[in-house]
Coordinates of C-alpha atoms and ligand atoms in Angstrom, one line a residue:
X1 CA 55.0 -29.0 -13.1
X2 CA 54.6 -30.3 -9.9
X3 CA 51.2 -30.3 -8.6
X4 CA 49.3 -32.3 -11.3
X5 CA 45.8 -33.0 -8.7
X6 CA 42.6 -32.4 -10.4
X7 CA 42.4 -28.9 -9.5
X8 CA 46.3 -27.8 -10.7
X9 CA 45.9 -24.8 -11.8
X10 CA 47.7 -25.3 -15.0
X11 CA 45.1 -28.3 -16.0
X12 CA 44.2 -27.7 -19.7
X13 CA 40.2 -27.1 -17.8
X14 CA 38.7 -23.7 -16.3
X15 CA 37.7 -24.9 -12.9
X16 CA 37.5 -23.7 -9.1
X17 CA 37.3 -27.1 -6.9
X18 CA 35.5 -30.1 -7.6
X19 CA 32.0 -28.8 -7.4
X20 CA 32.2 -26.2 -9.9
X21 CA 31.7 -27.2 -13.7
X22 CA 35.0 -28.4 -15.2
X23 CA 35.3 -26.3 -18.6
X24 CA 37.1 -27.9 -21.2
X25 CA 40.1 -26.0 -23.2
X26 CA 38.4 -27.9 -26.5
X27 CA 35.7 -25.7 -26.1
X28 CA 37.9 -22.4 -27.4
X29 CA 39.6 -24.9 -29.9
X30 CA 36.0 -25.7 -31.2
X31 CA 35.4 -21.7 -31.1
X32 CA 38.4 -21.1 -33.1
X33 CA 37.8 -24.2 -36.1
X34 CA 34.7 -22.8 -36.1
X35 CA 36.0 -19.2 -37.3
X36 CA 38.8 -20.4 -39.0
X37 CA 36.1 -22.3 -41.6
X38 CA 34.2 -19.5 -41.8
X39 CA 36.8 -17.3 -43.0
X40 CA 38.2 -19.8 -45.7
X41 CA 34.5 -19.8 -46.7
X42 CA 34.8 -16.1 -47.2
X43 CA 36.6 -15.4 -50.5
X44 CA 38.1 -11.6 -49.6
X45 CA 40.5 -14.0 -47.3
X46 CA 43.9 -15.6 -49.4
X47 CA 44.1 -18.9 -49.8
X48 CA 47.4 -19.0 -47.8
X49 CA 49.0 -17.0 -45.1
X50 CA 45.8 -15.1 -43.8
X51 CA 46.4 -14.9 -39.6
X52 CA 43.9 -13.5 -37.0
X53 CA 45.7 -12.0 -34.5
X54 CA 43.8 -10.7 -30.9
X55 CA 44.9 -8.5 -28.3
X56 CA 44.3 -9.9 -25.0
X57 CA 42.8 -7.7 -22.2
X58 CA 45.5 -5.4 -20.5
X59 CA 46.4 -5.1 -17.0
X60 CA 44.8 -1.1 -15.5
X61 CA 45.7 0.1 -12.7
X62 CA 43.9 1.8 -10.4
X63 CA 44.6 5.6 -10.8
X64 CA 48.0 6.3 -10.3
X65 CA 49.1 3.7 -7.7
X66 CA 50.2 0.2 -7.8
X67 CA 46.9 -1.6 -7.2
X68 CA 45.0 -2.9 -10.2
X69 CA 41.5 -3.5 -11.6
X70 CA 40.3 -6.7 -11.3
X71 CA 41.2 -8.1 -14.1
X72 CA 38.3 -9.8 -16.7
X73 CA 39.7 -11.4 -20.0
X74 CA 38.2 -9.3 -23.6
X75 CA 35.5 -10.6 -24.7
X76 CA 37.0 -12.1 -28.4
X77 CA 39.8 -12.8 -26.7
X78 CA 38.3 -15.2 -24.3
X79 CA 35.9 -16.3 -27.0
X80 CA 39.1 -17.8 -28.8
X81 CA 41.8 -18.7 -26.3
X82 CA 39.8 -18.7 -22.6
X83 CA 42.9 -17.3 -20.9
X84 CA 43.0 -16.1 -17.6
X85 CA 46.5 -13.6 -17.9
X86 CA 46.5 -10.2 -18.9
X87 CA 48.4 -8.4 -21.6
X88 CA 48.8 -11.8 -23.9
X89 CA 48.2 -12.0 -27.5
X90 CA 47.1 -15.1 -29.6
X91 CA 47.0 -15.6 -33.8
X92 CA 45.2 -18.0 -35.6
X93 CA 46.2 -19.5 -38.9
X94 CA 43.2 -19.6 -40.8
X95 CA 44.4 -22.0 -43.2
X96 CA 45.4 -24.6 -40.6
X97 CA 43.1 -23.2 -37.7
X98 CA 46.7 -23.8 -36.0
X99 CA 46.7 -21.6 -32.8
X100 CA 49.8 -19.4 -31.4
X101 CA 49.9 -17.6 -28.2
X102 CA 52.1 -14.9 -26.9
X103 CA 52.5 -14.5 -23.4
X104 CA 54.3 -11.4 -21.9
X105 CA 58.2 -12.0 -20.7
X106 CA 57.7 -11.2 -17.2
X107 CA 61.1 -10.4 -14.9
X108 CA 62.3 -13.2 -13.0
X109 CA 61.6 -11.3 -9.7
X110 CA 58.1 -11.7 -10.2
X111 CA 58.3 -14.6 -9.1
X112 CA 58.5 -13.4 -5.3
X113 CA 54.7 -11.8 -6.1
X114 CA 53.3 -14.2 -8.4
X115 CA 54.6 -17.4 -7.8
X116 CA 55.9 -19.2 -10.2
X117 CA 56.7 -17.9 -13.5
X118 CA 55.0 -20.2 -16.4
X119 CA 57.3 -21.4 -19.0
X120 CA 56.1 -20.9 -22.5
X121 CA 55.4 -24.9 -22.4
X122 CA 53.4 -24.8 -19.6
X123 CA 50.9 -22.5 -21.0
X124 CA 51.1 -24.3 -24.3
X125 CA 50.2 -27.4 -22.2
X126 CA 47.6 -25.4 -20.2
X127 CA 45.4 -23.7 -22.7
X128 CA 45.8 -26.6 -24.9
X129 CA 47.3 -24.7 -28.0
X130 CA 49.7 -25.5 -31.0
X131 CA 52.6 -22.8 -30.2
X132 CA 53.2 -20.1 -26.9
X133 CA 56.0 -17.5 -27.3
X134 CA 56.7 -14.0 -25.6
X135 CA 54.9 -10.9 -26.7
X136 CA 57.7 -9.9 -28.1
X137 CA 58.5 -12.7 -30.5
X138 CA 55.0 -11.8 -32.4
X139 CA 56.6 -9.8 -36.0
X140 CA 59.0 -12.7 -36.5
X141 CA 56.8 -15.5 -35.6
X142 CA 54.4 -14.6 -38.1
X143 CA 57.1 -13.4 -40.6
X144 CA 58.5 -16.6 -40.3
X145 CA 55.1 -18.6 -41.2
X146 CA 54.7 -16.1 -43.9
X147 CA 51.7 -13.9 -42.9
X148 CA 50.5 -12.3 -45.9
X149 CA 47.4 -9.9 -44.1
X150 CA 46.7 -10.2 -40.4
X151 CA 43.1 -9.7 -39.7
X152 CA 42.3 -7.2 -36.7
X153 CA 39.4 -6.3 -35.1
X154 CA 38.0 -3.1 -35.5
X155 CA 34.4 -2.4 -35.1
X156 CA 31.6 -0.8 -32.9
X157 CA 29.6 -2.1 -30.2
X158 CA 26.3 -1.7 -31.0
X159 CA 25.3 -1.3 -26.8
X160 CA 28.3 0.8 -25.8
X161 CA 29.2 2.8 -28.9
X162 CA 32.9 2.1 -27.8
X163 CA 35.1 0.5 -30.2
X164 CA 37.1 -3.1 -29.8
X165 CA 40.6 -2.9 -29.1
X166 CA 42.5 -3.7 -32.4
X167 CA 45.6 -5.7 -32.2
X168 CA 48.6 -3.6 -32.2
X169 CA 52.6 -4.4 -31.6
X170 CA 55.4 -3.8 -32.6
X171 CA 56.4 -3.9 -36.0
X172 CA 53.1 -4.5 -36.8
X173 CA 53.7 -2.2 -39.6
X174 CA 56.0 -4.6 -41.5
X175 CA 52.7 -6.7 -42.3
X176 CA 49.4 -6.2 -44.5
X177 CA 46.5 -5.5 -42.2
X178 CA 43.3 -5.6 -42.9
X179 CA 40.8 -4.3 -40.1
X180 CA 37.4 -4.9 -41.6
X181 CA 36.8 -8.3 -42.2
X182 CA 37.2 -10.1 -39.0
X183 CA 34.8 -8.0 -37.0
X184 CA 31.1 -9.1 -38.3
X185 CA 32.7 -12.8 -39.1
X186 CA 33.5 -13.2 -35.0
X187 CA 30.5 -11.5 -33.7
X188 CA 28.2 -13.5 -36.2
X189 CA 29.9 -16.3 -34.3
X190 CA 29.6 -15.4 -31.3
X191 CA 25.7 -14.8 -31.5
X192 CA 25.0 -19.3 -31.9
X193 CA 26.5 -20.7 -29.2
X194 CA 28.0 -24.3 -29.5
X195 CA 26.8 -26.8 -27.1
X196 CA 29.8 -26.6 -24.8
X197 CA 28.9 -23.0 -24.7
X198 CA 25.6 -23.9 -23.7
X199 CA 26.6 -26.1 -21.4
X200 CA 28.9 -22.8 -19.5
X201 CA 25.7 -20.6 -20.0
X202 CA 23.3 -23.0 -18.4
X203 CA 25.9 -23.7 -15.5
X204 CA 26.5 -20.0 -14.5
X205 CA 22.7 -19.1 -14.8
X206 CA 21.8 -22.3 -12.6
X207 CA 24.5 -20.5 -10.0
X208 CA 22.5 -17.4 -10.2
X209 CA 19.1 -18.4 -9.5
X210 CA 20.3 -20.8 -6.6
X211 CA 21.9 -17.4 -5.5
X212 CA 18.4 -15.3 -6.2
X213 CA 16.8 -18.0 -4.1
X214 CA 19.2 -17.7 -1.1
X215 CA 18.7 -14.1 -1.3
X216 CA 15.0 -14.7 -1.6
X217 CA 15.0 -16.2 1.6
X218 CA 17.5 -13.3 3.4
X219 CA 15.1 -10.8 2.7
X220 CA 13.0 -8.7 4.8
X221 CA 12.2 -5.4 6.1
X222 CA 15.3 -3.8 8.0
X223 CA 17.9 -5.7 5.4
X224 CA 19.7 -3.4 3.7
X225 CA 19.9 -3.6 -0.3
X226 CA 23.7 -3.9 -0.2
X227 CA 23.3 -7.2 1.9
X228 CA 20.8 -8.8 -0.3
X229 CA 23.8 -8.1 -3.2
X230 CA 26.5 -9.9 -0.5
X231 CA 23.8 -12.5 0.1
X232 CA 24.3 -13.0 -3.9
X233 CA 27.7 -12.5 -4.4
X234 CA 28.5 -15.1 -1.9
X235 CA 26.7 -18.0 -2.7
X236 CA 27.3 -17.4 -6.4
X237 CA 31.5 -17.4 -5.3
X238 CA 31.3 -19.7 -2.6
X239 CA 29.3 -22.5 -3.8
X240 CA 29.2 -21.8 -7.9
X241 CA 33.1 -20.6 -7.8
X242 CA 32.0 -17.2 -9.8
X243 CA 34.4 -14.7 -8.9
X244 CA 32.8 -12.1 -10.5
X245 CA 29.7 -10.3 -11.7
X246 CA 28.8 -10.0 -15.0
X247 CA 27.7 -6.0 -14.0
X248 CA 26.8 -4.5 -10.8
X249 CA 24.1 -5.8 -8.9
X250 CA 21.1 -4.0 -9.1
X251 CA 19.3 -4.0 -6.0
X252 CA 16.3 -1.6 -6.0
X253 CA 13.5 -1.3 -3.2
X254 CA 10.9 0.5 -3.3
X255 CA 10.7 3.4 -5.6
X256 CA 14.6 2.3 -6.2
X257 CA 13.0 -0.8 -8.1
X258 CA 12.2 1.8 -10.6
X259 CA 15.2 3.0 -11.5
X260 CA 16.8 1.0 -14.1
X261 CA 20.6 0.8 -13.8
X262 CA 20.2 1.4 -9.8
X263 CA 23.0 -0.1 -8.0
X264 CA 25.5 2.8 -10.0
X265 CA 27.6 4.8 -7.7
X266 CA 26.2 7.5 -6.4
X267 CA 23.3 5.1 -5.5
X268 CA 24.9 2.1 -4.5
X269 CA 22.5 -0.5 -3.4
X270 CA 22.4 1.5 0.5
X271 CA 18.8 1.7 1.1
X272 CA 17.1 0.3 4.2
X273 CA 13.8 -2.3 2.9
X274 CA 10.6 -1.4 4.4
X275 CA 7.4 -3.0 5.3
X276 CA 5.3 -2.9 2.1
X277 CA 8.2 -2.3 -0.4
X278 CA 8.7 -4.6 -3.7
X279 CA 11.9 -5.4 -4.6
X280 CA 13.6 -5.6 -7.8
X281 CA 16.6 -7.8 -7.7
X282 CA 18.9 -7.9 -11.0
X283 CA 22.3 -9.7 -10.9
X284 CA 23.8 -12.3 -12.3
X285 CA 27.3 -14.2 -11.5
X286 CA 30.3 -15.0 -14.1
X287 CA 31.5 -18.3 -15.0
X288 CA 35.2 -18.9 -17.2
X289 CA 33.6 -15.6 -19.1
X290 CA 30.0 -16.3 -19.4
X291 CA 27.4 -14.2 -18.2
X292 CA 23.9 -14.8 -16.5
X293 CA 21.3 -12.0 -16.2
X294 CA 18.5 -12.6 -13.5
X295 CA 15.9 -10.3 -12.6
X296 CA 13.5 -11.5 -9.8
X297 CA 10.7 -8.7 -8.4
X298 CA 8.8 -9.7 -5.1
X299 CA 8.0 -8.0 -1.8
X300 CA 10.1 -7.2 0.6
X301 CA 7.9 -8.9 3.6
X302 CA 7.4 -12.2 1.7
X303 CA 3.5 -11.5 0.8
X304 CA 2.1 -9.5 -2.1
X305 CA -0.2 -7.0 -1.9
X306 CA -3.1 -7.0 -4.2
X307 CA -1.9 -3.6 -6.3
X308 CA 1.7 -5.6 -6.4
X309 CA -0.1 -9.2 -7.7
X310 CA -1.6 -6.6 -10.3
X311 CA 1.2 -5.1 -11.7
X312 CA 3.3 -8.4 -11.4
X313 CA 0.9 -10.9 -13.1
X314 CA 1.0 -8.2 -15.6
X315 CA 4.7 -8.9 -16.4
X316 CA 4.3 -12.1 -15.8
X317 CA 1.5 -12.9 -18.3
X318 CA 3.8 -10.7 -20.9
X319 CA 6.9 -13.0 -20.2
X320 CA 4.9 -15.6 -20.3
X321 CA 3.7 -15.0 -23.7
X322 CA 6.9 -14.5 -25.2
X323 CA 8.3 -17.6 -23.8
X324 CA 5.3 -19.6 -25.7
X325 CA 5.6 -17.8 -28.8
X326 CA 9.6 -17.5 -29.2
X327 CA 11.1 -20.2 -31.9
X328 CA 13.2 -19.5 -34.9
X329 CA 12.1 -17.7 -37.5
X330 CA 10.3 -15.1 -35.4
X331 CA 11.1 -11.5 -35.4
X332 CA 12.3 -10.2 -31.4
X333 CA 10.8 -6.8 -32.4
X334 CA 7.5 -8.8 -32.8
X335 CA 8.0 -10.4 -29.3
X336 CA 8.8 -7.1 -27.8
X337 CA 5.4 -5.8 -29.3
X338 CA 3.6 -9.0 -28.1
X339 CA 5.1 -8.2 -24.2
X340 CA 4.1 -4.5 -24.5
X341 CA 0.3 -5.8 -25.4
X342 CA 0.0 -8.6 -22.3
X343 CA 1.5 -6.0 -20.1
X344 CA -0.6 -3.0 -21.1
X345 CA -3.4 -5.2 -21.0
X346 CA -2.9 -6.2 -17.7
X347 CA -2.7 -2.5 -16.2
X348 CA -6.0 -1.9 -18.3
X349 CA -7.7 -5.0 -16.5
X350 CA -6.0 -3.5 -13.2
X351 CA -7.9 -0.1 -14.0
X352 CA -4.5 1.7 -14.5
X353 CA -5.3 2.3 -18.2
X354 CA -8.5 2.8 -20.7
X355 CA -8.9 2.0 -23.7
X356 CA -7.6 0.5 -26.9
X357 CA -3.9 -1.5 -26.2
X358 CA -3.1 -1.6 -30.0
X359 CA -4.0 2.1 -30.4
X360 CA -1.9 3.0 -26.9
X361 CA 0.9 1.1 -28.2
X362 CA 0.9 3.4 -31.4
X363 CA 0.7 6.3 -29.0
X364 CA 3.6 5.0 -27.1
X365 CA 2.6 3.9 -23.7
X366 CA 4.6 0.6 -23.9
X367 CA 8.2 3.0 -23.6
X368 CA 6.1 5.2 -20.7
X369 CA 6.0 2.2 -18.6
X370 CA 8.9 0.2 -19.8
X371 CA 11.3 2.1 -21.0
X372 CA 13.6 -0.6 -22.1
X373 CA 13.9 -3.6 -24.9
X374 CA 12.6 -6.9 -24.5
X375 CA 15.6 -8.3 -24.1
X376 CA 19.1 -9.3 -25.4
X377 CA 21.4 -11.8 -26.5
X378 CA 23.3 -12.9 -23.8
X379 CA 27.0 -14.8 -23.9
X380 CA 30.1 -13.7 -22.6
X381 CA 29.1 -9.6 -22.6
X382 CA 26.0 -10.1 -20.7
X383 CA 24.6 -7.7 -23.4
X384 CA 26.2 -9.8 -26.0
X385 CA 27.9 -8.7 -29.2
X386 CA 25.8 -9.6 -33.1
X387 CA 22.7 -7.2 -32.2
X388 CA 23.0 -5.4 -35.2
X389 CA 25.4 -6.8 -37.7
X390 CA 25.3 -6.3 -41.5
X391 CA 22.7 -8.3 -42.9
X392 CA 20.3 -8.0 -40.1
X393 CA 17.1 -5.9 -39.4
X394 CA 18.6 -2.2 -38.1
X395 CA 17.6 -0.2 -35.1
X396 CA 13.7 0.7 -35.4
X397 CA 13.0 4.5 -34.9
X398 CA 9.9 3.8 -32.8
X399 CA 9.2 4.5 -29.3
X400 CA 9.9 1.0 -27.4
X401 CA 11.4 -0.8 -30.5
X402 CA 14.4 1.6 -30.5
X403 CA 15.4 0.6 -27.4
X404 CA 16.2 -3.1 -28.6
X405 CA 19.7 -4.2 -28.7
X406 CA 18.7 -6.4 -31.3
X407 CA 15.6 -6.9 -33.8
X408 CA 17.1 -9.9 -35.4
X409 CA 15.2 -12.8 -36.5
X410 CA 15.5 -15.9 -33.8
X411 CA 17.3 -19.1 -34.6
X412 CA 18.3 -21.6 -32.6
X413 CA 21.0 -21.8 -30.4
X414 CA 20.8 -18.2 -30.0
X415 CA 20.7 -17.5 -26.4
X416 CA 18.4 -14.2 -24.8
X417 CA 17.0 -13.0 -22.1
X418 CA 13.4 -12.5 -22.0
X419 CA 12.9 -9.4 -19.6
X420 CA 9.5 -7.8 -19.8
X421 CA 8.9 -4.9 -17.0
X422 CA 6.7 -2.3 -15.7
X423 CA 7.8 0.9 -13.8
X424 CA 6.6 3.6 -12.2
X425 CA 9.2 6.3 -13.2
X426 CA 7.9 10.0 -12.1
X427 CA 9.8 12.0 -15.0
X428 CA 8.0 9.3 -17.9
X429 CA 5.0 9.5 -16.1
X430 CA 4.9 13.3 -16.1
X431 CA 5.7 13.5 -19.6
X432 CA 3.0 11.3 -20.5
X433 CA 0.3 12.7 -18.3
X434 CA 1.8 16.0 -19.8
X435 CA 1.0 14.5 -23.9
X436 CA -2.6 14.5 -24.4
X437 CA -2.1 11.7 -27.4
X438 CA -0.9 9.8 -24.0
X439 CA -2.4 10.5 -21.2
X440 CA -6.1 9.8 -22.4
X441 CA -5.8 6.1 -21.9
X442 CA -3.9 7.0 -18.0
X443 CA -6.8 6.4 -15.2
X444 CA -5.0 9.3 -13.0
X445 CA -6.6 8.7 -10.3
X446 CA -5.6 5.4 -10.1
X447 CA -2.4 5.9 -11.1
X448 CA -1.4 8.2 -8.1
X449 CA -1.4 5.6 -5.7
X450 CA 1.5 3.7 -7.5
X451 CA 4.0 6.7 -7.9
X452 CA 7.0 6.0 -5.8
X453 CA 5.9 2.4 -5.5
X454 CA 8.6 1.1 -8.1
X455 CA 8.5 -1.3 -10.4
X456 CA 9.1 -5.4 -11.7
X457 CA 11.2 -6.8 -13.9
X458 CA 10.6 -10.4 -14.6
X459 CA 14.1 -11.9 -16.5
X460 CA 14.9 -15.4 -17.9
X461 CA 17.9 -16.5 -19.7
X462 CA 16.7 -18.6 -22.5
X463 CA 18.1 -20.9 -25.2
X464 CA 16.2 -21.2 -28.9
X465 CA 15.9 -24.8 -29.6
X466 CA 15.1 -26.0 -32.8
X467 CA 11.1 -25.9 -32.2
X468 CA 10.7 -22.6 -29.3
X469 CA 12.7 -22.1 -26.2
X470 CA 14.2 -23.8 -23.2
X471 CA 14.4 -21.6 -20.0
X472 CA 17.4 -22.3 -18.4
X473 CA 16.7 -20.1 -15.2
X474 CA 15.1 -21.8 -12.2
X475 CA 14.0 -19.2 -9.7
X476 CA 10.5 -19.3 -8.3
X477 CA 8.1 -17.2 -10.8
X478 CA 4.1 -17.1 -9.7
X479 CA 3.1 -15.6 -6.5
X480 CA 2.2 -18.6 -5.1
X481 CA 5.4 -20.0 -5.3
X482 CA 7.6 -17.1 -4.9
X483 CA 5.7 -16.8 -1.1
X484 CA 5.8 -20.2 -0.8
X485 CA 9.6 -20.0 -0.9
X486 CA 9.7 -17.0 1.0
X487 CA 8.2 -18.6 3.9
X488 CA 11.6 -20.2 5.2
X489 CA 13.9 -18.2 7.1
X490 CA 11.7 -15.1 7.9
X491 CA 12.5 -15.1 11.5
X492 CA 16.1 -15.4 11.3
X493 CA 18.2 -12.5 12.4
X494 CA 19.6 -9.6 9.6
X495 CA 23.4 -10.3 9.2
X496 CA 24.1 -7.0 11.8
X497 CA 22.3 -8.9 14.3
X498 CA 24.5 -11.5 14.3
X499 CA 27.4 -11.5 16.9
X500 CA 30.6 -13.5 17.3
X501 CA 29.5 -13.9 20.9
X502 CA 26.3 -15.8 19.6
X503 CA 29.0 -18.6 18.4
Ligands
MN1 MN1 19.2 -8.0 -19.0

């Protein structure tokens, strides 16, 4: 290999220039010693011969024509081997925690499109494993070193309902499989992060709140959403070297801040911000595979209105809450409960509501204004995998609790995110005006004036430690300082003001 400078793209280190966060290949080795002993602790797995073997993310194009999706490594995959190719496999030998992967034999014209073509010793050398052959080496390599069952993975995510992709090849037939075991052994490790996991997490959500801050400070009446979501995307590529999103930014105004997964398609982020408007800002960059999730909610003019300080200290009294009483050993479906009484409580103090917040709670009011969970573990899926493994508390069928992705019991090194919210959605409000059980603890009155006003969404990304929780996002949070920040900038011109001619 020629170019051997820091930032050589075969260096055994994730990195995009010297001021983005240098990842280590160790930290995948650590991953997969870390599975590896777990499965020789698990007594279903032979003593000898027992191989996991992954399937790497594959290559989709994009319909029928030659142009592909952006390609983002599988979750497990990454987890294990933190390689940035498509269409690879890898196997690891649990009795050795010895690491193998296969990398696909590409023609040597590819070399006119892709560069250089890799030798199998330059990717041994550059994800810092044991062994690299060609995809379709696999059935011998592992008949060779006497595989006697390869473990797939097969199982369901509990958020998606869609199904890993198990390892398949050819001549995979030839060898013992079995499907089951792997899954809940992988997931259970990817729910405690190690502390160069940590170290990834806390990088990419520092990158995401510097990017809500600059976007904090673009925004005002006449910008559109979709250039608060550039604002984002740029500074969390440009300065953090994210290339991607973990999801699509959502980038409600207005009555949009109410809608929860705005940002989709057929609403994409196009809406003008008006005088008056809150927003509700949720996005969060990618970093070597790990996610950030980031909700900030503030108005679009830079000063809050005394209805939006209402509803917002609201949320933020329930975040804060959480964030004191979160530690191991505490139950998230008892933190969820704990947000939906601060918050509840708040709208009663803001005349909203009436009555008793235990009692509305029973009734159901917490889903009627926040129709979501809590929050959820966060990793490399930014609604991370372990939710609800065997072993572990199952989905509640209560109103609010059912819409946790997990109920598990905290412990540390776990990371989350801690979103309480309050929305003003027409069709739950109608439903719950429309329940009597409901709608005697809803001032009317008073709640007319906030329909098509929106909603906020307060979101941390937080560690457990060994005694509560460290929040790694830094984005202003009270009102005070969430004007105070907004203060710079306000008179500078929206990006479709600016002109080359200015220059
Ligand atoms: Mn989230």
């Amino acid at each position: 290999m020629a170019d051997t400078q820091a930032t050589c793209p075969m260096e055994s280190h994730f990195v995009r220039g010297e001021h983005t966060l240098k990842v280590p290949m160790s930290l995948f080795r650590e991953n997969r010693e870390r599975l590896a002993a777990v499965l020789r602790g698990n007594t279903a797995v032979p003593e000898k011969g027992a191989f996991v073997v992954l399937q790497g993310g594959v290559e989709v194009p994009f319909n029928d024509t030659d142009i592909s999706w952006p390609f983002r490594q599988e979750s497990y995959f990454q987890w294990c081997f933190g390689v940035e190719e498509p269409d690879c496999y890898g196997c690891i030998d649990v009795t050795t925690s010895e690491s193998i992967l296969f990398f696909p034999r590409l023609p040597a014209e590819y070399a006119v499109w892709q560069g250089t073509l890799y030798t199998t010793d330059d990717f041994r050398k550059r994800y810092a494993v044991d062994k690299v052959y060609y995809t379709d080496e696999i059935a011998d390599v592992l008949s060779e070193r006497g595989a006697s069952v390869l473990l797939t993975l097969n199982g369901l995510n509990t958020d998606s309902g869609l199904a890993a992709r198990e390892a398949v090849f050819d001549k995979i037939g030839q060898f013992n499989v079995n499907n089951t075991l792997l899954y809940p052994e992988i997931s259970e490790c990817r729910v405690i992060k190690s502390p160069r996991e940590i170290e990834v997490l806390k990088y990419v959500v520092k990158v995401s709140s510097d990017a809500h801050r600059a976007v904090m400070r673009t925004v005002r009446p006449g910008l559109a959403e979709f250039q608060a979501e550039a604002a984002f995307m740029h500074h969390a590529y440009s300065v953090g070297g994210c290339r991607h999103v973990s999801y699509t930014c959502i980038c409600g105004s207005g009555h949009n801040a109410s809608i929860l997964h705005y940002g989709h398609a057929g609403a994409p982020n196009n809406r003008v911000l008006k005088d008056g408007d809150m927003c509700l800002f949720d996005m969060g960059a990618n970093y070597c595979g790990y996610a950030a999730d980031i909700t900030c909610s503030y108005p679009a003019n830079g000063k809050f209105t005394e209805d939006q300080k209402m509803v917002y200290n609201a949320v933020l009294d329930a975040r804060n809450a959480v964030m004191n009483a979160a530690k191991p050993g505490v139950s998230w479906s008892k933190m969820h409960l704990l947000a939906n009484r601060v918050m509840l409580g708040g709208l009663v103090k803001g005349g909203i509501l009436v009555g008793d917040v235990d009692q509305m709670i029973l009734a159901g009011l917490g889903e009627v204004f926040q129709p979501h969970g809590l929050g959820h573990l966060l990793g490399l899926d930014v609604h991370d995998v372990g939710g609800y493994l065997p072993g572990h508390p199952t989905r509640s069928s209560e109103p609010g609790l059912r819409k946790l992705r997990t109920a598990r019991t905290l412990k540390a090194g776990m990371v989350l995110t801690i979103e309480p919210g309050c929305y003003f959605i027409d069709c739950k409000l109608d439903e719950a005006l429309a329940n009597g059980d409901q709608a005697k603890y809803i001032v009317r009155e008073e709640l007319e004036r906030f329909r098509g006003w929106g909603g906020v969404r307060i979101e941390d990304d937080v560690l457990v430690t060994e005694t509560g929780v460290e929040n790694m996002t830094d984005v202003p949070r009270t009102t005070e300082e969430i004007e105070a920040w907004m203060t710079v900038g306000r008179n500078s011109k929206l990006p479709q003001e600016c002109k080359f001619s200015d220059a």
